[in-house]
Coordinates of C-alpha atoms and ligand atoms in Angstrom, one line a residue:
M1 CA 7.1 5.3 1.4
C2 CA 8.4 8.9 1.9
G3 CA 6.2 11.6 -0.3
I4 CA 7.7 14.1 -2.3
V5 CA 6.4 17.6 -3.5
G6 CA 7.4 19.9 -5.7
Y7 CA 6.1 23.5 -7.6
L8 CA 6.7 25.4 -10.2
G9 CA 4.3 28.1 -11.5
K10 CA 2.9 31.5 -10.8
K11 CA 1.2 30.6 -7.5
S12 CA 2.7 31.0 -3.7
A13 CA 4.5 27.8 -3.4
T14 CA 4.6 27.3 0.4
P15 CA 0.6 26.5 0.7
I16 CA 0.9 24.1 -2.6
L17 CA 4.1 22.4 -0.9
L18 CA 2.1 22.0 2.8
S19 CA -1.3 21.0 1.6
G20 CA 0.2 18.1 -1.3
L21 CA 2.4 17.0 2.5
K22 CA -0.9 16.9 4.6
R23 CA -1.8 14.3 1.5
L24 CA 1.1 12.2 1.6
E25 CA 1.4 12.1 5.2
Y26 CA 0.6 8.2 5.1
R27 CA 3.3 7.8 3.0
G28 CA 5.8 8.8 6.1
Y29 CA 5.2 10.7 9.1
D30 CA 7.9 10.5 10.9
S31 CA 9.4 14.5 9.9
A32 CA 8.6 16.9 7.4
G33 CA 11.2 20.1 5.4
I34 CA 10.1 22.1 2.6
C35 CA 12.3 24.5 0.7
V36 CA 11.7 27.3 -1.7
L37 CA 14.1 30.0 -3.8
E38 CA 13.4 33.1 -2.4
N39 CA 15.1 36.3 -4.0
G40 CA 18.7 33.6 -4.9
A41 CA 17.7 31.8 -1.9
L42 CA 17.3 28.6 -0.6
R43 CA 15.1 28.5 2.7
T44 CA 14.4 25.4 4.3
F45 CA 12.2 24.0 6.8
K46 CA 12.2 21.1 9.0
K47 CA 10.8 19.4 11.6
E48 CA 10.7 16.3 13.5
G49 CA 7.0 14.8 13.9
P50 CA 4.2 14.8 11.8
I51 CA 3.1 17.3 9.4
Q52 CA 1.7 20.0 11.3
M53 CA 4.6 20.8 13.5
L54 CA 6.1 22.2 10.1
A55 CA 2.9 23.5 9.4
T56 CA 3.1 26.1 13.1
E57 CA 6.8 26.4 11.8
L58 CA 5.6 27.6 8.4
E59 CA 2.8 30.0 9.7
K60 CA 5.6 32.3 11.6
Q61 CA 7.3 32.8 8.2
S62 CA 6.3 34.9 5.2
L63 CA 7.4 33.2 2.3
D64 CA 7.5 34.5 -1.2
S65 CA 8.7 32.3 -3.7
Q66 CA 7.0 30.2 -6.3
I67 CA 9.0 27.3 -6.9
G68 CA 10.2 24.7 -4.2
I69 CA 10.3 20.8 -2.9
A70 CA 9.1 19.6 0.0
H71 CA 9.5 15.4 1.4
T72 CA 7.4 13.8 4.6
R73 CA 10.0 11.6 5.5
W74 CA 9.7 7.5 7.1
A75 CA 13.6 6.8 7.8
T76 CA 15.5 4.1 6.5
H77 CA 19.2 5.5 7.0
G78 CA 19.3 7.3 10.4
R79 CA 17.1 8.0 13.1
P80 CA 14.0 10.9 12.4
N81 CA 15.0 14.4 13.5
E82 CA 15.1 17.2 11.9
I83 CA 19.7 16.9 10.6
N84 CA 18.6 13.5 9.1
A85 CA 15.2 15.6 7.8
H86 CA 14.7 16.3 3.9
P87 CA 15.5 18.6 1.8
H88 CA 19.5 17.9 2.3
Y89 CA 21.8 21.0 0.9
D90 CA 25.0 21.0 -0.7
C91 CA 28.4 22.6 0.8
H92 CA 27.2 25.6 0.3
H93 CA 23.8 25.8 0.7
N94 CA 23.0 26.1 -3.5
I95 CA 21.6 22.8 -4.5
A96 CA 18.6 21.2 -2.2
V97 CA 17.5 17.7 -2.6
V98 CA 14.5 15.4 -1.5
H99 CA 14.4 11.8 -2.3
N100 CA 12.9 8.9 -1.8
G101 CA 14.3 5.1 -1.8
I102 CA 17.3 3.6 -1.0
V103 CA 20.9 4.7 -2.2
E104 CA 22.5 1.6 -2.0
N105 CA 26.4 1.8 -3.0
F106 CA 26.1 5.5 -0.7
E107 CA 29.2 4.9 2.1
G108 CA 31.3 4.2 -0.8
L109 CA 30.3 7.2 -2.6
K110 CA 30.4 9.2 1.2
I111 CA 34.0 8.0 1.8
L112 CA 34.9 9.7 -2.1
L113 CA 33.2 12.7 -1.8
E114 CA 34.5 13.1 2.1
K115 CA 38.2 12.7 0.0
E116 CA 37.2 15.7 -1.6
G117 CA 36.2 17.8 0.9
H118 CA 32.7 17.6 0.5
K119 CA 31.1 18.3 4.4
I120 CA 28.2 15.5 5.1
V121 CA 26.4 16.5 7.8
S122 CA 23.4 13.3 8.2
E123 CA 23.4 10.0 8.6
T124 CA 21.6 9.9 5.3
D125 CA 22.1 8.2 2.5
S126 CA 20.2 11.1 1.0
E127 CA 22.7 13.4 1.6
I128 CA 25.1 12.1 -0.7
I129 CA 23.0 13.1 -4.0
S130 CA 23.1 16.5 -3.0
H131 CA 27.3 17.0 -2.2
L132 CA 27.1 14.7 -6.3
I133 CA 25.0 17.2 -7.6
E134 CA 27.3 20.0 -6.9
K135 CA 30.2 17.7 -7.5
F136 CA 29.2 18.1 -11.4
Y137 CA 27.4 21.1 -10.7
K138 CA 28.8 23.4 -13.8
G139 CA 26.1 25.5 -15.0
N140 CA 23.6 23.2 -15.7
L141 CA 21.1 21.4 -13.2
E142 CA 20.0 18.9 -15.2
Q143 CA 23.0 18.0 -16.5
A144 CA 24.7 17.8 -12.9
V145 CA 21.7 16.2 -12.0
L146 CA 22.0 13.7 -14.9
E147 CA 25.7 13.1 -13.7
A148 CA 25.1 12.3 -10.4
V149 CA 22.4 9.8 -10.7
R150 CA 24.5 7.6 -13.1
L151 CA 26.9 7.3 -9.9
L152 CA 23.7 5.5 -7.7
E153 CA 23.0 2.3 -7.3
G154 CA 19.5 1.2 -5.7
T155 CA 16.5 3.3 -6.2
F156 CA 15.4 6.7 -6.7
G157 CA 12.5 9.4 -7.1
L158 CA 13.9 12.6 -6.3
A159 CA 13.2 16.3 -6.6
V160 CA 16.0 19.0 -7.5
I161 CA 16.5 23.2 -6.7
S162 CA 19.3 25.0 -6.8
T163 CA 20.2 29.3 -5.9
S164 CA 21.4 29.5 -9.5
E165 CA 18.1 28.6 -12.0
N166 CA 14.8 28.8 -11.5
K167 CA 14.4 25.5 -12.6
L168 CA 12.7 22.0 -11.0
V169 CA 14.5 18.8 -12.0
A170 CA 13.1 15.3 -11.1
A171 CA 14.2 11.8 -11.8
R172 CA 13.1 8.5 -11.2
R173 CA 14.2 5.0 -10.6
G174 CA 12.2 2.5 -8.7
S175 CA 10.6 5.2 -6.9
P176 CA 7.3 6.2 -8.4
L177 CA 6.9 10.3 -9.0
I178 CA 4.3 11.6 -11.8
L179 CA 4.2 15.3 -12.7
G180 CA 1.0 17.1 -12.9
I181 CA -0.1 19.8 -15.4
G182 CA -2.0 23.3 -14.5
P183 CA -2.0 26.2 -16.7
D184 CA 1.5 27.9 -16.2
E185 CA 2.4 25.3 -13.3
V186 CA 4.1 22.0 -13.0
F187 CA 3.5 19.7 -9.8
I188 CA 5.7 17.1 -8.8
A189 CA 4.7 14.1 -6.5
S190 CA 4.8 10.9 -5.3
D191 CA 1.6 9.9 -6.3
A192 CA -1.5 12.4 -7.4
S193 CA -3.5 12.0 -4.0
A194 CA -0.8 15.4 -3.5
I195 CA -1.4 17.7 -6.0
I196 CA -5.4 16.2 -6.9
E197 CA -6.4 19.5 -5.3
Y198 CA -5.0 21.3 -8.3
T199 CA -5.2 19.2 -11.5
N200 CA -6.4 16.2 -12.3
Q201 CA -3.6 15.8 -16.0
V202 CA -1.2 13.5 -14.8
I203 CA 2.3 11.9 -16.9
Y204 CA 4.0 9.3 -14.8
L205 CA 7.7 9.7 -15.1
E206 CA 9.2 5.8 -16.3
D207 CA 12.4 4.6 -14.8
N208 CA 15.5 6.4 -15.7
E209 CA 13.8 9.1 -16.6
I210 CA 14.5 13.1 -16.0
A211 CA 11.9 15.5 -16.2
T212 CA 13.2 19.4 -16.2
I213 CA 10.4 21.9 -15.2
S214 CA 11.0 26.0 -16.1
E215 CA 8.6 29.0 -16.2
S216 CA 9.1 27.9 -20.4
G217 CA 6.8 24.7 -19.9
Y218 CA 8.3 21.1 -19.0
K219 CA 10.3 18.7 -21.4
I220 CA 11.5 14.4 -20.2
E221 CA 14.0 12.3 -21.1
S222 CA 15.8 9.5 -20.5
L223 CA 18.9 9.2 -18.4
D224 CA 20.8 8.8 -21.5
G225 CA 19.8 11.9 -22.9
H226 CA 16.7 11.0 -25.6
S227 CA 14.1 12.9 -25.6
I228 CA 11.0 11.6 -24.3
N229 CA 7.3 12.7 -25.6
N230 CA 5.1 10.5 -22.2
Q231 CA 1.3 11.1 -22.3
I232 CA -0.6 13.0 -20.6
T233 CA -3.5 10.8 -18.1
E234 CA -6.8 11.9 -16.3
I235 CA -7.2 10.9 -13.2
K236 CA -10.4 10.0 -12.5
W237 CA -11.4 10.0 -9.2
T238 CA -11.8 13.6 -7.3
I239 CA -10.5 15.1 -3.6
E240 CA -13.7 14.0 -1.7
E241 CA -12.6 10.7 -2.1
I242 CA -9.1 11.5 -0.5
E243 CA -11.1 13.2 2.4
K244 CA -12.8 11.8 5.6
S245 CA -15.9 13.1 5.3
G246 CA -17.1 13.0 8.8
F247 CA -15.6 9.9 9.8
E248 CA -12.8 10.4 12.4
H249 CA -10.2 8.0 10.8
F250 CA -10.4 6.7 7.0
M251 CA -9.3 3.6 8.7
L252 CA -13.3 3.7 9.4
K253 CA -14.5 5.4 6.4
E254 CA -12.5 2.5 4.6
I255 CA -14.3 -0.1 6.3
F256 CA -17.6 1.3 5.4
E257 CA -17.0 2.1 2.2
Q258 CA -16.6 -1.7 1.4
P259 CA -20.2 -2.3 -0.3
K260 CA -19.5 0.5 -2.7
A261 CA -15.6 -0.9 -3.0
I262 CA -16.5 -4.4 -4.3
A263 CA -19.8 -3.2 -6.4
N264 CA -17.3 -1.3 -7.7
A265 CA -15.0 -3.9 -8.3
L266 CA -17.7 -6.5 -10.1
R267 CA -19.6 -3.6 -11.6
G268 CA -19.9 -4.1 -15.5
R269 CA -17.8 -7.7 -15.2
I270 CA -20.8 -10.3 -14.9
K271 CA -22.8 -9.3 -17.4
D272 CA -25.0 -11.8 -19.9
D273 CA -23.7 -15.0 -18.3
K274 CA -20.2 -13.7 -19.0
I275 CA -17.4 -12.3 -17.0
K276 CA -15.9 -9.7 -18.5
L277 CA -12.3 -8.6 -17.8
S278 CA -9.1 -7.2 -19.9
V279 CA -7.3 -10.6 -20.0
N280 CA -5.0 -11.2 -22.8
F281 CA -4.0 -14.7 -22.9
D282 CA -5.2 -18.0 -23.6
S283 CA -7.0 -19.7 -20.3
K284 CA -6.7 -23.0 -21.5
K285 CA -3.0 -23.0 -21.9
I286 CA -2.5 -22.0 -18.4
D287 CA -1.6 -25.1 -16.4
K288 CA 0.1 -23.6 -13.0
I289 CA -0.8 -20.0 -11.5
I290 CA 1.6 -18.3 -8.9
I291 CA 0.1 -15.4 -7.2
T292 CA 3.4 -13.2 -5.0
A293 CA 2.5 -9.9 -2.7
C294 CA 3.3 -8.5 0.4
G295 CA 1.0 -8.0 3.2
T296 CA -2.3 -8.1 3.2
S297 CA -1.9 -8.7 0.0
W298 CA -0.1 -12.2 0.2
H299 CA -3.3 -12.8 2.8
S300 CA -5.9 -12.1 -0.6
A301 CA -3.6 -14.4 -2.6
L302 CA -3.7 -17.1 -0.2
I303 CA -7.7 -16.9 -0.2
G304 CA -6.7 -16.8 -4.3
K305 CA -5.3 -20.2 -3.8
Y306 CA -8.3 -21.6 -2.1
L307 CA -10.6 -20.1 -4.9
L308 CA -8.6 -21.1 -8.1
E309 CA -7.9 -24.4 -7.0
K310 CA -11.5 -25.1 -6.0
I311 CA -13.6 -23.5 -8.7
V312 CA -11.0 -23.6 -11.9
G313 CA -9.1 -26.9 -10.6
I314 CA -5.4 -25.0 -11.5
P315 CA -2.5 -25.8 -9.1
T316 CA -1.6 -22.4 -7.5
E317 CA 1.3 -21.4 -5.6
V318 CA 1.6 -18.4 -3.4
D319 CA 4.5 -16.9 -2.3
Y320 CA 5.7 -13.8 -0.8
A321 CA 7.2 -10.9 -3.6
S322 CA 9.9 -10.3 -0.7
E323 CA 11.4 -14.4 -1.0
F324 CA 10.7 -15.0 -4.8
R325 CA 13.1 -13.3 -6.4
Y326 CA 15.3 -14.6 -4.4
R327 CA 14.9 -18.4 -5.0
S328 CA 15.0 -20.4 -7.5
P329 CA 11.1 -20.4 -8.7
I330 CA 10.4 -22.1 -11.4
V331 CA 8.2 -20.3 -14.0
R332 CA 7.4 -22.0 -17.5
E333 CA 5.3 -20.6 -20.0
N334 CA 2.2 -22.0 -19.5
N335 CA 1.7 -21.0 -15.8
L336 CA 0.4 -17.5 -15.0
L337 CA 1.8 -15.1 -12.5
V338 CA -0.5 -12.6 -11.1
V339 CA 0.9 -9.9 -8.4
I340 CA -1.5 -8.8 -5.9
S341 CA -1.0 -4.9 -4.3
Q342 CA -3.1 -2.5 -3.6
S343 CA -0.6 0.9 -4.6
G344 CA 1.2 -0.9 -7.4
E345 CA 4.1 0.6 -6.3
T346 CA 5.6 -2.0 -3.4
A347 CA 9.3 -2.7 -4.1
D348 CA 9.2 -6.5 -3.8
T349 CA 6.5 -6.9 -5.4
L350 CA 7.2 -5.0 -8.7
A351 CA 11.0 -6.8 -8.2
A352 CA 9.2 -10.0 -8.6
L353 CA 7.3 -9.2 -11.5
R354 CA 10.2 -7.6 -13.2
E355 CA 12.3 -11.1 -12.7
I356 CA 9.8 -13.2 -14.8
K357 CA 10.1 -13.0 -18.5
N358 CA 9.1 -15.9 -19.8
C359 CA 4.7 -16.2 -18.8
E360 CA 1.9 -14.4 -19.3
T361 CA 1.4 -12.2 -15.7
L362 CA -1.9 -10.3 -14.6
G363 CA -2.0 -7.6 -11.6
I364 CA -4.2 -7.2 -9.5
I365 CA -4.6 -3.4 -8.4
N366 CA -5.4 -0.8 -6.4
S367 CA -4.2 1.6 -8.0
V368 CA -4.9 3.4 -11.5
G369 CA -1.4 4.1 -13.5
S370 CA 1.1 2.6 -11.1
T371 CA 4.6 0.6 -11.9
I372 CA 3.1 -2.7 -11.6
S373 CA 0.0 -1.4 -13.3
R374 CA 1.7 -0.2 -16.4
E375 CA 4.3 -3.6 -16.3
V376 CA 1.9 -6.5 -16.1
K377 CA 0.7 -8.0 -19.7
S378 CA -3.4 -8.3 -17.9
G379 CA -4.8 -6.6 -15.3
I380 CA -7.5 -6.0 -13.2
Y381 CA -8.4 -3.0 -11.7
L382 CA -10.2 -2.7 -8.4
H383 CA -11.8 0.4 -8.5
A384 CA -12.1 0.7 -4.6
G385 CA -11.1 4.2 -4.6
P386 CA -8.2 5.5 -3.3
E387 CA -7.2 3.5 -0.2
I388 CA -5.2 6.1 2.4
G389 CA -5.4 4.3 5.6
V390 CA -2.2 2.7 6.8
A391 CA -4.1 -1.0 7.8
S392 CA -5.5 -1.9 4.3
T393 CA -9.4 -2.5 4.6
K394 CA -11.3 -2.3 1.1
A395 CA -8.6 -3.3 -1.0
F396 CA -8.8 -6.6 0.4
T397 CA -12.4 -7.2 0.3
S398 CA -11.9 -6.1 -3.1
Q399 CA -8.7 -8.0 -4.0
V400 CA -10.6 -11.2 -2.5
A401 CA -13.9 -10.1 -5.4
S402 CA -11.7 -9.7 -7.7
L403 CA -10.1 -13.0 -7.6
V404 CA -13.2 -14.9 -7.5
L405 CA -14.1 -12.7 -10.3
L406 CA -10.7 -14.3 -11.4
A407 CA -11.5 -17.5 -10.9
L408 CA -15.2 -17.7 -12.6
Y409 CA -13.2 -15.8 -15.7
L410 CA -11.1 -19.1 -16.0
K411 CA -14.0 -21.2 -14.8
E412 CA -16.1 -20.2 -17.7
Q413 CA -13.4 -19.6 -20.4
I414 CA -11.9 -23.5 -20.0
S415 CA -15.2 -24.9 -19.3
G416 CA -17.5 -23.0 -21.5
Q417 CA -20.0 -22.4 -18.9
L418 CA -20.6 -19.8 -16.2
D419 CA -21.0 -21.0 -12.6
K420 CA -24.1 -19.1 -12.5
D421 CA -24.9 -19.5 -8.8
L422 CA -21.6 -18.3 -7.0
S423 CA -22.0 -15.3 -10.1
V424 CA -25.2 -14.3 -9.2
E425 CA -24.6 -14.4 -4.9
L426 CA -21.3 -12.6 -5.4
L427 CA -23.3 -9.7 -6.5
T428 CA -25.3 -9.6 -2.7
I429 CA -21.9 -9.6 -1.1
P430 CA -22.3 -5.9 -0.5
E431 CA -25.3 -6.0 1.3
K432 CA -24.2 -8.6 3.6
I433 CA -21.4 -6.6 4.4
Q434 CA -23.7 -3.6 5.0
S435 CA -25.6 -5.6 7.6
I436 CA -22.3 -6.4 9.4
L437 CA -21.5 -2.6 9.4
D438 CA -24.8 -2.1 10.8
Q439 CA -23.8 -4.3 13.7
A440 CA -20.7 -1.7 14.4
E441 CA -21.6 -0.3 17.9
T442 CA -22.1 -4.2 19.5
I443 CA -18.3 -4.8 18.0
K444 CA -17.7 -1.8 19.6
E445 CA -19.1 -3.3 22.9
I446 CA -17.2 -6.4 21.8
S447 CA -14.2 -4.8 21.6
Q448 CA -13.4 -3.2 25.0
N449 CA -12.6 -6.3 26.3
L450 CA -9.6 -6.6 24.6
V451 CA -7.9 -3.1 25.2
N452 CA -5.8 -4.7 28.1
A453 CA -4.8 -7.9 26.1
K454 CA -1.3 -8.6 25.7
N455 CA -1.7 -11.5 23.2
L456 CA -4.7 -13.1 20.8
L457 CA -5.0 -15.8 18.9
Y458 CA -7.0 -15.9 15.4
L459 CA -8.1 -19.1 14.4
G460 CA -9.8 -20.4 10.9
R461 CA -9.6 -22.7 8.6
G462 CA -9.5 -23.6 5.4
I463 CA -9.9 -20.5 3.7
N464 CA -10.9 -18.3 5.9
F465 CA -7.0 -19.1 7.8
P466 CA -5.8 -15.9 5.6
V467 CA -8.8 -14.5 7.1
A468 CA -7.3 -15.2 11.0
L469 CA -4.1 -14.3 9.3
E470 CA -5.0 -10.7 7.8
G471 CA -7.2 -10.0 10.8
A472 CA -4.5 -10.8 13.4
L473 CA -2.6 -8.7 10.7
K474 CA -4.8 -5.7 11.4
L475 CA -4.4 -5.9 15.0
K476 CA -1.0 -5.6 15.2
E477 CA -0.7 -3.2 13.1
V478 CA -3.1 -0.3 14.4
S479 CA -3.2 -1.3 18.1
Y480 CA 0.4 -2.5 18.6
I481 CA -0.9 -5.9 20.8
H482 CA 0.7 -9.3 19.6
A483 CA -1.8 -11.1 18.2
E484 CA -1.1 -14.7 15.7
G485 CA -3.1 -16.1 13.5
Y486 CA -3.4 -19.7 13.1
P487 CA -5.3 -22.9 11.4
A488 CA -7.4 -23.8 13.9
A489 CA -6.5 -27.9 13.7
E490 CA -2.6 -26.4 14.1
M491 CA -3.6 -25.1 17.5
K492 CA -2.9 -28.3 19.5
H493 CA 0.8 -28.5 18.1
G494 CA 2.2 -25.9 19.7
P495 CA 0.0 -22.4 20.5
I496 CA -2.3 -24.4 22.4
A497 CA 0.5 -24.0 25.5
L498 CA -0.2 -20.0 25.1
I499 CA -3.5 -20.7 26.9
D500 CA -4.7 -19.0 29.8
K501 CA -7.6 -17.6 31.2
N502 CA -5.8 -14.0 30.0
M503 CA -5.8 -15.2 26.7
F504 CA -8.3 -14.1 23.6
V505 CA -8.8 -16.2 21.1
I506 CA -11.4 -15.6 17.9
F507 CA -12.0 -18.2 16.0
I508 CA -13.9 -18.4 12.9
V509 CA -16.3 -20.6 12.5
N510 CA -18.0 -21.5 9.1
H511 CA -21.2 -24.4 8.2
G512 CA -20.0 -26.9 6.6
P513 CA -17.6 -30.1 6.5
I514 CA -15.1 -29.0 9.3
F515 CA -17.9 -27.4 11.9
E516 CA -17.6 -30.5 14.0
K517 CA -14.0 -30.2 14.7
I518 CA -13.7 -26.7 14.8
I519 CA -15.8 -26.7 17.7
S520 CA -13.8 -29.6 18.8
N521 CA -10.9 -27.0 18.7
M522 CA -12.6 -24.0 20.4
Q523 CA -13.6 -27.0 23.5
E524 CA -9.8 -27.7 23.8
V525 CA -9.0 -23.7 24.4
Q526 CA -12.3 -23.8 26.6
A527 CA -10.7 -26.3 28.6
R528 CA -7.7 -24.1 29.4
G529 CA -9.6 -21.2 30.6
G530 CA -9.2 -19.5 27.2
R531 CA -11.7 -16.7 26.5
I532 CA -13.3 -17.2 22.9
I533 CA -15.1 -14.8 20.6
T534 CA -16.7 -16.5 17.5
I535 CA -17.6 -14.6 14.1
T536 CA -20.1 -17.2 12.4
D537 CA -22.1 -17.7 10.5
T538 CA -24.3 -20.6 12.4
K539 CA -26.5 -20.1 15.3
D540 CA -25.6 -22.6 16.8
A541 CA -26.2 -23.7 21.0
T542 CA -22.8 -25.1 22.2
I543 CA -21.0 -21.9 20.3
E544 CA -22.8 -20.2 22.5
K545 CA -22.0 -22.2 25.2
L546 CA -18.2 -22.0 24.9
S547 CA -17.6 -18.3 23.6
E548 CA -18.1 -15.0 25.7
F549 CA -19.2 -13.5 22.9
V550 CA -20.5 -14.4 19.1
I551 CA -20.7 -12.4 16.3
T552 CA -23.3 -13.6 13.8
V553 CA -22.9 -12.6 10.1
P554 CA -24.7 -13.7 7.1
S555 CA -24.5 -17.0 5.9
V556 CA -22.5 -17.1 2.1
S557 CA -21.1 -19.9 0.0
E558 CA -17.8 -21.2 1.6
E559 CA -15.9 -19.4 -1.2
L560 CA -17.7 -15.8 -0.2
S561 CA -17.1 -16.4 3.2
P562 CA -13.9 -14.6 3.7
L563 CA -15.6 -11.4 2.4
V564 CA -17.9 -11.4 5.5
N565 CA -16.3 -13.0 8.0
I566 CA -12.5 -10.0 7.7
V567 CA -15.2 -6.9 8.2
S568 CA -15.8 -7.8 12.2
L569 CA -11.9 -8.3 12.8
Q570 CA -11.3 -4.9 10.9
L571 CA -13.9 -3.1 13.1
I572 CA -12.4 -4.9 16.2
S573 CA -9.0 -4.3 15.7
Y574 CA -10.1 -0.1 14.6
Y575 CA -12.0 -0.2 18.0
V576 CA -9.3 -1.8 20.2
A577 CA -6.8 0.7 18.5
S578 CA -8.5 3.5 19.2
A579 CA -10.0 3.0 22.8
N580 CA -6.3 3.2 23.3
G581 CA -5.5 6.4 21.9
I582 CA -3.8 5.3 18.8
N583 CA -4.0 7.2 15.7
V584 CA -5.1 4.3 13.6
D585 CA -3.9 6.3 10.4
K586 CA -0.2 6.4 11.3
P587 CA 0.5 3.7 13.3
R588 CA 3.8 3.7 14.6
N589 CA 6.5 2.3 12.0
L590 CA 4.5 1.8 9.2
A591 CA 4.0 3.3 5.9
K592 CA 1.2 2.9 3.3
S593 CA 3.5 1.9 0.2
V594 CA 6.8 0.1 0.6
T595 CA 8.9 1.0 -2.0
V596 CA 12.3 0.3 -0.4
E597 CA 13.1 -3.8 -0.6
Ligands
AGP601 C1 -1.8 -3.5 5.3 O1 -2.6 -3.6 6.3 C2 -0.1 -2.9 5.2 N1 0.0 -2.3 5.6 C3 0.8 -4.0 4.3 O2 0.7 -5.3 4.8 C4 0.4 -4.0 2.9 O3 -0.8 -4.9 2.3 C5 1.4 -4.4 2.0 O4 2.5 -3.2 2.3 C6 1.5 -4.6 0.7 O5 0.9 -3.2 0.0 P1 0.7 -3.4 -2.2 O6 -0.4 -4.1 -1.8 O7 0.3 -2.1 -2.3 O8 1.4 -4.0 -2.0

């Protein structure tokens, strides 16, 4: 949520900052700005709208500077417009600041600063930071930033430059920031995608740390003044992984990457009749599992509950991370807290993790080196590669595959025996998903029937109820069409009132004990004129009769069925949204990584 880039080195700063912003655009795209220090003056350019607007403006300028900061915004306080876009200035345009996070006490600080004569021009919480730095500036930028951030309540990841010193200062509390280290140059960025083109050597700033970068190098200190020697980490992925590689959108590319992503999540983890995970706790002691996450990751958590209870037999609770920390969850020493996050930076999920100190914790995370991945006691990386599309797709299926692995691992540790059939079948999932992707053209044609729909219902049962939720979320996110996921049998307790001849209902129907029951639910919809699309692994005359369209998927064990069922739903969302001319990679109001609560 919001992206920051900073540069100090020997090259021209503007193209580096701009390319970084383009790579970070998935974090926020309502306005963008850049500020460079040129001949002792700060030159700032801001534009409302996508980064391309700023890029077009910058083409008209000739800027000669080797130091600068830039920002792409997802509005929290204040509308998206040029005044509210970052960088923000102090009163005399000597200090420029870009900020991610929320300053919770900004109203109070604003009153105080205005009483002292500061002129605050934007509606943002961020602008007060530049005025606080101005207030404390006595010839040392780093010292002034330190004093300013000590007054801030809430979260920040920020980068600051000034006219008086050739320095770049960055500080972090609760909002991710990394330093990229190159020969004779240092970068600052919200995440590695902004700078991977230039360096794969990064340092993750921790909370309450401040970095000062100058021509002579960089130093990192804690906010209470202790010097810190953070490790340099090598980023393993490459620039190709964050390019569209011929696909029109990242979302489509990532849907098609799922066979590879799942193969990567499983690679080396099912071996010699064992499940290999880096888990540091005694599985036999775990008597309850609590999974917490947000959004799509919460849907995979719900699937995790089915898997863990069915395969391992340990009672499992699932909670929205945003709710978990504000109720009084009962967590005991022998419980396992599982946190699931693609980005590893989601503020609510991180806050929930930090709330719990007394039990084992395990992260299922995609983004290597992210804050959550560093704070959990054990972890399973998805290895799905960077996910850029705002709508999560390959991370979801990789999370589900990792949850199957976790369940198999716990079962094996507790019983001493691997569920061989399921683990062998799990390895076949990439090719099964490929066979659905091979039907993409047919799914595209079916999707054209939905482009004018106003409402949809997604119905599934058991382990496929969360798949219905995820299918509906995907459609809402990228096409703006209202959709609800429901357990199929619950439909008659309310949502059935919505059904008429204009209503499409998508059923997920798998072979198994509730097959007949779900067929009855289909009859109920058809009797009321509803139009049915069915995703099924079963060739059945009644399904054919009741459905306007049928998408057939490979038949797999119930535990693995979410992995094949979700793929057609992802494709439907993509094709409906693109037929409606929506840029699915930048759906309105959304940002990839939600780093504010
Ligand atoms: C998914 O399509 C969403 N954009 C969103 O719900 C996302 O899953 C959620 O914000 C959690 O993100 P995380 O997995 O990075 O923690």
